Tab-separated table of C-alpha atoms in Angstrom:
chain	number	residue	atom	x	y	z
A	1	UNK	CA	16.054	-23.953	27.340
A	2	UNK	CA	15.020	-20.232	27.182
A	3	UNK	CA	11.329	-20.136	25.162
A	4	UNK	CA	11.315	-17.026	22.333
A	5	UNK	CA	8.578	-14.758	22.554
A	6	UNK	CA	6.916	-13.712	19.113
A	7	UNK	CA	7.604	-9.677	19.525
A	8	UNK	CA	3.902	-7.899	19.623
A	9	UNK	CA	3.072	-5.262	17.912
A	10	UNK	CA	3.377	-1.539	19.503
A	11	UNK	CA	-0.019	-1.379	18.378
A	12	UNK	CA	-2.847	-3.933	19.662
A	13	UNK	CA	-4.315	-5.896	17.312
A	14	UNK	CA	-7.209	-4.293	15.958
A	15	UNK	CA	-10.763	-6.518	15.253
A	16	UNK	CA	-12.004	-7.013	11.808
A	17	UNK	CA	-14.297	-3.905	12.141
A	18	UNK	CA	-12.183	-2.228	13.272
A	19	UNK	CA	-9.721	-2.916	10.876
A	20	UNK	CA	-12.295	-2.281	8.348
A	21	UNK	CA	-13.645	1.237	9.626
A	22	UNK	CA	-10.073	2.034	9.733
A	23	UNK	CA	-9.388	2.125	6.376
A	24	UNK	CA	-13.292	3.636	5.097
A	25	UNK	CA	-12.018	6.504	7.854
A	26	UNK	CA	-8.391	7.014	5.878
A	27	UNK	CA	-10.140	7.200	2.538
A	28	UNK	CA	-12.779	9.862	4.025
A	29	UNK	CA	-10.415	11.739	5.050
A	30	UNK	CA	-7.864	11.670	2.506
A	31	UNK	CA	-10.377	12.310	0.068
A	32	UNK	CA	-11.823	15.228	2.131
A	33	UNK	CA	-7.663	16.417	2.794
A	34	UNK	CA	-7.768	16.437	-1.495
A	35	UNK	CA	-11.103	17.692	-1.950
A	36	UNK	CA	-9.880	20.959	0.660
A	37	UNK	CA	-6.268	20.951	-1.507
A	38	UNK	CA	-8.372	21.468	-4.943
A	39	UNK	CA	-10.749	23.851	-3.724
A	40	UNK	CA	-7.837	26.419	-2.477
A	41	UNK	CA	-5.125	25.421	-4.939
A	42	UNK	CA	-3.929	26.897	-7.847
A	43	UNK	CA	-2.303	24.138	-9.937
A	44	UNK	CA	-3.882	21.440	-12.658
A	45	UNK	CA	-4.502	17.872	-12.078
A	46	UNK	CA	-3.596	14.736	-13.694
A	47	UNK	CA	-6.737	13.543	-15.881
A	48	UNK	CA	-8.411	10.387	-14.933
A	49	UNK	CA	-8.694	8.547	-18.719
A	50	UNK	CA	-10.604	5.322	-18.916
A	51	UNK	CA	-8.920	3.486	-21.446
A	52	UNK	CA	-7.571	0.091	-22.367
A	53	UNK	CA	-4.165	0.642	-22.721
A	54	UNK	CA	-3.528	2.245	-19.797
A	55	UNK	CA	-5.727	-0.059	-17.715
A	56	UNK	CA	-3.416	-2.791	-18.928
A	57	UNK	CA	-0.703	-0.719	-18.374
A	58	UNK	CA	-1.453	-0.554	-14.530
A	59	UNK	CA	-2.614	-3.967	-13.931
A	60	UNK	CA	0.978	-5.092	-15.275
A	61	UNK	CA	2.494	-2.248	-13.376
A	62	UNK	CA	0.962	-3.655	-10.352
A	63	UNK	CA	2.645	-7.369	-11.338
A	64	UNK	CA	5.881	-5.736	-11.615
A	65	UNK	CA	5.571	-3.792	-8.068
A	66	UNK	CA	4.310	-6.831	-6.656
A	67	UNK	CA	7.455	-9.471	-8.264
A	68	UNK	CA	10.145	-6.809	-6.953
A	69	UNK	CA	7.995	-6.868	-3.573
A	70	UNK	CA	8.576	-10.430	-3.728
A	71	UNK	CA	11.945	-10.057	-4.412
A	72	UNK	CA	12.885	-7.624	-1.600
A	73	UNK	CA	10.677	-9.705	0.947
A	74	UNK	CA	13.013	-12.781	0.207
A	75	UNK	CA	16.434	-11.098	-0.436
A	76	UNK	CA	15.912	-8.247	2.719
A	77	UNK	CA	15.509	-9.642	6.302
A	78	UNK	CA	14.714	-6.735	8.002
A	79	UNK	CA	12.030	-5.765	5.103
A	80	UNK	CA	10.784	-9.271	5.129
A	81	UNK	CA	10.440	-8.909	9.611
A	82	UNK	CA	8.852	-5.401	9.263
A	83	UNK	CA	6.349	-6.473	6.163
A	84	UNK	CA	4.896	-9.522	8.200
A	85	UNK	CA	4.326	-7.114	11.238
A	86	UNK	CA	2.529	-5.016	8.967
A	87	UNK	CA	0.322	-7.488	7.253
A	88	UNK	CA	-0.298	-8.999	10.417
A	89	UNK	CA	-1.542	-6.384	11.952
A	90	UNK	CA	-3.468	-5.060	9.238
A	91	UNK	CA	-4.327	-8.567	7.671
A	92	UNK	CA	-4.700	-11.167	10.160
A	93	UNK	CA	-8.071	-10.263	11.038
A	94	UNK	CA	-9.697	-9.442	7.961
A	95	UNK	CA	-11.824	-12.374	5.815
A	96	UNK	CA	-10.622	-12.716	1.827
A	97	UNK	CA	-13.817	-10.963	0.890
A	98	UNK	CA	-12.395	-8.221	3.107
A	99	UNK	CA	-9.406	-8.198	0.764
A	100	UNK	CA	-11.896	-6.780	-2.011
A	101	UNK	CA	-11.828	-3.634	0.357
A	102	UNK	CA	-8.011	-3.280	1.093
A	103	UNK	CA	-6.895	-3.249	-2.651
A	104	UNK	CA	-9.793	-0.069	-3.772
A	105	UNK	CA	-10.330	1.842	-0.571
A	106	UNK	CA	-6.225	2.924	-0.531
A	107	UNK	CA	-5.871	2.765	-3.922
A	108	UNK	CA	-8.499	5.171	-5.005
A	109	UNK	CA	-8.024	7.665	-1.894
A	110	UNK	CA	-3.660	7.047	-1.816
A	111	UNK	CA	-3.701	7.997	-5.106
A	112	UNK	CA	-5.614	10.703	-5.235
A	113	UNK	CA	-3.939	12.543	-2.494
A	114	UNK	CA	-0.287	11.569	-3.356
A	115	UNK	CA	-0.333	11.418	-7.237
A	116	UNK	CA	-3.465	12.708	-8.100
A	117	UNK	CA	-3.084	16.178	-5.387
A	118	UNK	CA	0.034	16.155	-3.940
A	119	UNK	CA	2.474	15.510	-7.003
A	120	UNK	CA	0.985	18.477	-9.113
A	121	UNK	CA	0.709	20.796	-6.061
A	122	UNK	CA	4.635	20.181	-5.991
A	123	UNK	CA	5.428	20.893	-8.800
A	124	UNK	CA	5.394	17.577	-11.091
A	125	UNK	CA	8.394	17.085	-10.824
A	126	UNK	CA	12.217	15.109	-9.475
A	127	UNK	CA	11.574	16.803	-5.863
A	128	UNK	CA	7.830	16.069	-6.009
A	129	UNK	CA	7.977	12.746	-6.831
A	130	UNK	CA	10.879	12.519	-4.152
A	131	UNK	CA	8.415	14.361	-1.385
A	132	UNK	CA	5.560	12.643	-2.076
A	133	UNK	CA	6.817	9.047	-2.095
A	134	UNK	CA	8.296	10.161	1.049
A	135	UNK	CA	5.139	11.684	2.518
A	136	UNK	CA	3.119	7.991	1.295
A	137	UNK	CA	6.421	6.007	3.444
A	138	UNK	CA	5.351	7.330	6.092
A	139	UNK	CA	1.812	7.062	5.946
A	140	UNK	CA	2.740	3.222	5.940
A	141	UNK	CA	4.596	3.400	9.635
A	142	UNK	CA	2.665	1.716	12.348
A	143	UNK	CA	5.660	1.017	14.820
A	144	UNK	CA	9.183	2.468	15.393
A	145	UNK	CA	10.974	-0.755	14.000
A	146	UNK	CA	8.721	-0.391	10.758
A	147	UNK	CA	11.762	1.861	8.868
A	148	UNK	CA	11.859	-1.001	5.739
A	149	UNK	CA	8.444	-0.814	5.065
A	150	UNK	CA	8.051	2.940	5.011
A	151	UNK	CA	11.724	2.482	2.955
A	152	UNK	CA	9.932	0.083	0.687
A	153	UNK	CA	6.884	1.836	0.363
A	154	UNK	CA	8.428	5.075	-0.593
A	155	UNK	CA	10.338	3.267	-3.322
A	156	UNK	CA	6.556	2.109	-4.159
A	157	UNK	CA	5.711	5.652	-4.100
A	158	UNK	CA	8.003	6.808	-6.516
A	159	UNK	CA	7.059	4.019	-9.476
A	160	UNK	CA	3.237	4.887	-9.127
A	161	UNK	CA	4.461	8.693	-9.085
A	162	UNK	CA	6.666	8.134	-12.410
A	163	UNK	CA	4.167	6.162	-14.067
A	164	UNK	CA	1.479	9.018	-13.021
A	165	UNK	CA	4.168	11.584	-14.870
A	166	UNK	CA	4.770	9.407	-17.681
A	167	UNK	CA	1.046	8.994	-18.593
A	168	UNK	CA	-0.488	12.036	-17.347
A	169	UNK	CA	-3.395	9.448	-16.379
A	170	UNK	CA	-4.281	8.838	-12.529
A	171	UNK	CA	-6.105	5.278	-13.705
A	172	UNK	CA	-2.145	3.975	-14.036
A	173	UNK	CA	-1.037	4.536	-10.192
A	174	UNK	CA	-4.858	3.897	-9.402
A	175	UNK	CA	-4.943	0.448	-10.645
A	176	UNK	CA	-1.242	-0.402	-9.846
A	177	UNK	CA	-2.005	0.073	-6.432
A	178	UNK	CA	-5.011	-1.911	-6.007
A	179	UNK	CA	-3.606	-5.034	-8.002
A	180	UNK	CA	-0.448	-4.692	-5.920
A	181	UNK	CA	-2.404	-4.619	-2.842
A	182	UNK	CA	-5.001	-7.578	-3.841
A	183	UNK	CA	-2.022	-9.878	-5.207
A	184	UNK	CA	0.153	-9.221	-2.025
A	185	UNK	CA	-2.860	-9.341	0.288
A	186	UNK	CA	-4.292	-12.426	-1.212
A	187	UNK	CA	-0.886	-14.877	-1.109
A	188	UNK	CA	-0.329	-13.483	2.887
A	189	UNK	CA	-3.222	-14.853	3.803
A	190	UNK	CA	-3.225	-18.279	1.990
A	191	UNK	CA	0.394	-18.473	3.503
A	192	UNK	CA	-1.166	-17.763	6.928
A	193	UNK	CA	-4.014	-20.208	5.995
A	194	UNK	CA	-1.552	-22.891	5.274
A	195	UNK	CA	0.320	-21.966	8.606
A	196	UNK	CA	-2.830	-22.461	10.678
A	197	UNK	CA	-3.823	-25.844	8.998
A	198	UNK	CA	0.377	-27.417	9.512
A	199	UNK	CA	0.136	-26.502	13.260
């Protein structure tokens, strides 16, 4: 009988510090990379409202990215193989008070740079929205056999760049992307939870 390996990730696995300086790092510098991109361009931002509707308009934007995340994860093999490397890597380690972190740290500093800097500086428009979903894919790669997820989160990209169009109000993207992340975050790791207490 031949034994299966578990593939491991190109990456090591990173410690929960690690993991956790990682990300506070990213959002320092993506907020310094759109800090530098206001100072020394010449085009107008999306405003950053706070207001009930579109608050509510996020947070249910964020169910509806997460439900078709769902979706794809069961109905796509190689998304649903290339989404658990991902979380694993980037999940595993963390504690659920960690998760806190995870949803606001990208989804204040990703959305800034991609929707908030990036999308205007392009133009606002079809090819913006099309090069700056593409530019947030990629930012999501963390092996060579990660091409569903950076797929998938390029899709991702282009919903929170629509809805960032469509508004004219960062908060919608903003808030969309931290619910997305918390939801998704949260039911990984009671899955893995579960996992650990069945073995």
């Amino acid at each position: 009988m031949v034994e299966q390996h578990k593939q491991e990730p190109e990456i090591p696995y990173l410690t929960r510090i690690q993991i956790l300086g990682a990300m506070g790092a990213t959002a320092i510098i993506l907020l310094i990379v759109a800090k530098v991109s206001l100072h020394f361009g010449n085009f107008s931002l999306f405003y950053l409202n706070l207001n009930q509707r579109e608050l509510l308009l996020g947070v249910g934007l964020g169910f509806v990215i997460t439900a078709l995340s769902s979706l794809t994860y069961r109905l796509w093999t190689a998304y649903r193989k290339s989404a658990d490397y991902y979380l694993e890597v980037v999940l595993k380690p963390l504690a659920l008070p960690d998760l806190i972190w995870l949803g606001l740290l990208p989804g204040l500093s990703e959305e800034l740079v991609f929707r908030g800097v990036m999308l205007p500086a392009l133009g606002s428009n079809i090819m913006a929205v099309i090069l700056s979903s593409l530019c947030f894919g990629i930012l999501h790669l963390s092996g060579s056999q990660q091409w569903p997820y950076v797929i998938w989160a390029t899709i991702v990209g282009m919903i929170l760049a629509y809805s960032a169009l469509l508004t004219g109000n960062l908060l919608v993207p903003i808030v969309a992307h931290i619910i997305t992340n918390w939801i998704s975050s949260y039911f990984w790791k009671m899955w893995q939870l579960r996992q650990l207490k069945n073995k």
